[in-house]
């Protein structure tokens, strides 16, 4: 229908972006495009400038994102996409989260912005409840295998997601079976693994072995992954860094020391939940209902973190936020009280202890008072 094409061209400017999407959503059923936006021929080049804005952010309705993605992928201006053939040895929480982040239909659009598309996910049956759930959730792309050997043979990028005590046995078995080839890339999510050790245990070229650290929110394209060594250099993996950027973000670490240090704040996820639980329990003791207390704490901390995340590439961002606290106000006094109680010294002690454990210098414990 020519009127529809005229309409989408009229509102293609960024100043009218929000109105454009409202009109698309309202008028698409009238134009019989519910199942694919077939008449709305926005090209990939027209969509791409807005992929990080509110029109197609991570909170967009999955069907909307998927339909726009499918439509744009059929456009004549579409560039070729690199297929991702991912394999997971082990299917614990982190493996399940990464696989889900890759497989969600609403995330296909974001992968496409990095010239990527998911081809397949292979996973071992280990942690069967999760591997089964993964297969049930994404039956078109997920295949469950009984052995790590089968996963490697049917994958290009292999994520090692087993317990530290199982690493040597798994890698030894795969090396003995001679399953690795020049097309494979190994990415270890084992927190204690060393890249050099992994290279020695697999005989994979050193530019195809990486260590990755991330948290479960990667399933929702949230958080920031850590990758060692850098994959974006000329000798690195062709799309690993881009794939992680599509799933929320990635910081590359040059060596073990930087990686170990960067891992420590991620180890404060548990303490953060502990603070939130403590806040909730304190409110309940003041007479607040558990439901209201839990909801309020969750939403409040979300807003605080979202505010801090804005412009977080600026090293002075957190200092500026502290400076914004009203002198003599409740927030400023709370911060001062915690400093006087030695709370931040305790945090530093806890981080130093975990770093010592990662470096093999201690078991990470602190003396009890």
C-alpha positions in Angstrom: 0.0 0.0 0.0 1.6 3.2 -1.1 0.0 5.3 1.6 1.9 3.2 4.2 5.2 3.7 2.5 4.6 7.4 2.2 3.8 7.5 5.9 6.9 5.7 7.1 9.1 7.9 4.9 7.4 11.0 6.3 8.3 10.1 9.9 11.7 8.6 9.4 13.5 11.6 11.0 14.8 11.1 14.5 12.7 14.0 15.8 9.5 12.1 15.0 10.8 8.7 16.0 8.4 8.1 18.9 5.4 9.1 16.8 6.6 6.8 14.1 6.6 3.8 16.3 3.2 4.7 17.8 1.7 4.9 14.3 3.4 1.6 13.3 1.9 -0.2 16.3 -1.5 1.3 15.9 -1.8 1.0 12.1 0.0 -2.3 11.4 -3.1 -4.4 12.2 -5.1 -2.3 9.8 -2.5 -2.9 7.2 -2.6 -6.7 7.8 1.0 -6.7 9.0 0.6 -8.2 12.4 2.6 -11.3 11.5 5.7 -9.6 10.2 5.2 -5.9 9.4 5.3 -7.1 5.8 4.1 -3.9 4.3 6.4 -1.7 6.5 9.6 -1.9 4.5 12.0 0.0 6.8 15.5 -1.0 5.7 18.3 -2.1 8.1 20.1 1.2 7.5 17.0 3.1 8.5 16.6 1.2 11.7 20.1 0.9 12.9 20.7 4.5 14.1 18.0 4.0 16.7 18.8 0.6 18.1 20.1 1.9 21.4 17.3 4.4 21.9 13.9 4.0 23.5 12.3 2.8 20.2 14.0 -0.6 20.3 15.6 -0.9 23.7 15.8 -4.0 25.8 12.3 -3.3 27.2 10.6 -3.3 23.9 7.9 -6.0 23.4 9.6 -9.1 22.0 7.1 -9.5 19.1 7.7 -5.9 18.0 11.5 -6.3 18.0 11.3 -9.7 16.3 9.0 -8.5 13.6 11.1 -5.4 12.8 14.2 -7.6 12.8 12.7 -10.2 10.5 11.4 -7.5 8.2 14.8 -5.7 8.1 16.7 -8.9 7.5 14.7 -9.5 4.3 15.6 -6.0 3.0 17.9 -5.7 0.0 20.2 -3.4 2.0 20.9 -6.1 4.6 24.5 -7.1 5.0 25.6 -10.8 5.5 25.5 -12.0 9.1 28.1 -14.1 10.9 26.4 -17.3 12.2 27.0 -18.2 15.9 27.4 -21.9 16.6 27.7 -22.0 20.3 28.3 -25.0 22.5 28.1 -25.3 26.3 29.9 -28.0 28.3 28.0 -27.9 31.5 24.6 -26.1 32.0 24.7 -24.3 35.3 23.3 -20.9 36.0 25.8 -18.9 34.0 25.7 -21.2 31.0 21.9 -21.1 31.0 22.0 -17.3 31.2 24.4 -16.9 28.3 22.5 -19.4 26.2 19.2 -17.6 27.0 20.7 -14.3 26.1 21.7 -15.6 22.7 18.5 -17.5 22.0 15.8 -15.0 23.0 14.0 -14.0 19.8 13.9 -10.4 21.0 17.7 -10.3 21.2 18.2 -11.3 17.5 17.9 -7.6 16.5 20.8 -6.6 18.8 23.0 -9.4 17.5 22.2 -8.2 13.9 23.5 -4.8 14.8 26.9 -6.4 15.2 26.5 -8.4 12.0 25.7 -11.6 14.0 22.9 -14.1 14.0 22.4 -17.2 16.1 22.7 -20.4 14.2 22.6 -23.1 16.9 23.2 -23.9 20.6 24.6 -27.2 21.7 24.6 -28.1 25.4 25.5 -31.1 27.5 22.8 -32.8 29.4 24.7 -32.0 32.7 22.4 -30.1 35.1 19.5 -31.8 33.3 16.8 -29.6 34.7 18.4 -26.5 33.1 19.4 -28.1 29.8 15.8 -29.5 29.5 14.3 -26.1 30.2 16.7 -24.5 27.7 15.6 -27.0 25.0 11.9 -26.5 25.8 12.2 -22.7 25.7 14.1 -22.5 22.4 13.5 -25.8 20.6 14.4 -24.5 17.2 18.0 -23.7 18.1 19.0 -25.8 21.1 20.2 -29.4 20.9 21.1 -31.4 24.0 23.9 -33.9 23.8 25.0 -36.6 26.2 28.7 -35.9 25.9 31.1 -32.9 25.8 32.6 -34.5 22.7 29.4 -34.2 20.7 29.0 -30.6 21.8 32.5 -29.7 20.6 32.0 -31.4 17.2 28.8 -29.5 16.6 30.0 -26.0 17.7 32.4 -23.4 16.7 32.7 -21.4 20.0 32.7 -23.6 23.1 32.0 -22.4 26.5 33.5 -24.4 29.4 31.1 -24.1 32.3 32.0 -26.9 34.8 33.2 -26.8 38.4 37.0 -26.1 38.9 37.7 -29.7 40.0 36.2 -31.1 36.8 38.2 -28.9 34.3 41.3 -31.1 34.0 39.3 -34.3 33.5 37.0 -32.8 30.9 39.8 -31.2 28.9 42.0 -34.2 29.1 39.2 -36.4 27.7 38.6 -34.0 24.8 42.3 -33.8 24.0 42.7 -37.6 24.0 39.7 -37.9 21.6 41.3 -35.3 19.3 38.1 -33.3 18.8 39.6 -29.8 18.8 40.4 -28.3 15.4 41.5 -25.0 14.0 37.9 -23.7 13.8 37.2 -24.0 17.5 37.4 -21.3 20.1 37.4 -22.2 23.8 35.9 -19.8 26.3 36.2 -20.8 30.0 33.8 -19.5 32.6 35.6 -21.2 35.4 36.6 -18.4 37.8 39.9 -20.1 38.8 41.1 -21.0 35.3 44.2 -19.5 33.7 44.4 -18.9 30.0 47.9 -20.3 29.7 46.8 -23.5 31.5 43.9 -23.9 29.2 46.1 -23.6 26.1 48.4 -26.3 27.5 45.5 -28.6 28.3 43.9 -28.3 24.8 46.6 -27.5 22.3 44.3 -24.9 20.9 46.2 -21.8 19.5 46.6 -19.1 22.0 44.5 -16.6 20.1 41.5 -18.9 20.4 41.4 -19.4 24.1 39.7 -17.0 26.4 38.5 -16.6 30.0 35.0 -15.0 30.5 33.4 -13.7 33.6 29.8 -12.6 33.6 26.7 -12.6 35.9 23.2 -14.1 35.2 21.7 -10.8 34.1 23.4 -11.3 30.8 20.3 -13.3 29.9 18.4 -9.9 29.8 21.3 -8.1 28.1 22.3 -6.5 31.4 25.5 -6.2 33.2 29.0 -6.2 31.8 31.2 -9.2 30.9 34.9 -9.5 31.5 37.1 -11.1 28.8 40.7 -12.1 28.8 42.8 -11.7 26.7 41.3 -8.9 24.4 39.6 -10.4 21.4 39.2 -7.1 19.5 42.8 -6.9 18.4 44.0 -7.9 15.0 44.9 -11.4 16.1 41.8 -12.0 18.2 38.5 -13.7 17.6 36.4 -12.2 14.8 33.2 -11.7 16.7 33.5 -12.7 20.4 33.8 -9.1 21.7 30.9 -8.0 19.4 28.7 -10.8 20.6 29.3 -9.8 24.3 28.6 -6.2 23.4 25.3 -7.3 21.9 24.5 -9.1 25.2 25.0 -6.0 27.3 28.6 -5.0 27.3 32.2 -6.2 27.7 35.4 -5.0 29.2 38.6 -6.6 27.9 41.4 -7.4 30.3 45.0 -7.5 29.2 46.4 -10.0 31.7 45.7 -12.2 34.8 46.3 -9.4 37.2 43.8 -7.0 35.6 41.2 -9.8 35.2 41.5 -10.9 38.8 41.1 -7.3 40.1 38.1 -6.7 37.8 36.4 -9.9 39.0 36.3 -8.8 42.6 33.4 -6.2 42.4 31.4 -9.0 40.6 31.9 -11.1 43.7 30.0 -8.4 45.7 26.7 -9.5 44.1 26.0 -11.7 47.2 26.8 -8.8 49.6 24.6 -6.5 47.7 21.7 -8.9 48.0 22.6 -9.2 51.7 22.3 -5.4 52.1 18.9 -5.4 50.4 17.7 -8.3 52.5 18.9 -6.5 55.7 17.0 -3.3 54.5 13.9 -5.3 54.0 14.1 -7.0 57.4 14.7 -3.6 59.0 11.6 -2.2 57.4 9.5 -5.2 58.5 10.7 -4.6 62.1 9.3 -1.1 61.7 5.9 -2.4 60.9 6.0 -2.4 57.1 4.5 -5.4 55.4 7.1 -7.9 53.9 5.5 -7.5 50.4 5.8 -3.7 50.4 9.2 -3.7 52.0 10.6 -6.1 49.4 9.0 -4.3 46.5 10.2 -0.9 47.7 13.8 -2.0 48.3 14.0 -3.6 44.9 12.7 -0.7 43.0 14.7 1.9 45.1 18.0 0.1 44.5 17.2 -0.3 40.8 16.7 3.5 40.4 19.9 4.2 42.3 22.0 1.9 40.2 20.4 3.1 37.0 21.3 6.7 37.9 24.9 5.6 38.6 25.1 3.7 35.4 24.4 6.8 33.2 27.7 8.2 31.9 29.6 5.6 33.9 32.4 5.7 31.4 33.3 9.0 33.1 35.6 8.1 36.0 34.3 11.0 38.0 30.6 9.9 37.7 30.4 8.4 41.2 32.2 11.3 42.8 29.7 13.7 41.2 26.8 11.7 42.6 28.2 11.8 46.1 28.8 15.6 45.7 25.2 16.0 44.8 24.1 14.8 48.3 22.7 17.7 50.3 25.2 18.9 52.9 23.8 18.0 56.3 21.0 16.0 54.7 20.0 12.4 55.5 21.9 10.8 52.6 25.1 12.7 53.4 24.8 11.8 57.0 24.2 8.2 56.3 27.3 8.0 54.1 29.4 9.7 56.8 28.1 7.4 59.5 29.0 4.3 57.5 32.5 5.7 56.9 33.0 6.3 60.6 31.8 2.8 61.3 34.5 1.4 59.0 32.0 -0.1 56.5 34.1 0.7 53.5 37.3 -0.5 55.2 35.4 -3.8 55.8 34.5 -3.9 52.1 38.2 -3.4 51.1 39.2 -6.1 53.5 36.7 -8.5 51.9 37.8 -7.6 48.4 41.5 -8.1 49.3 40.7 -11.5 50.8 38.9 -12.7 47.6 41.7 -11.4 45.5 44.1 -13.3 47.6 42.1 -16.5 47.0 42.0 -15.9 43.3 45.8 -15.5 43.3 46.2 -18.7 45.3 47.7 -17.0 48.3 45.0 -17.9 50.8 41.6 -19.5 51.1 39.9 -16.1 51.1 38.8 -16.2 54.7 39.0 -13.3 57.1 39.4 -13.7 60.9 36.2 -13.4 62.9 35.8 -10.7 65.5 
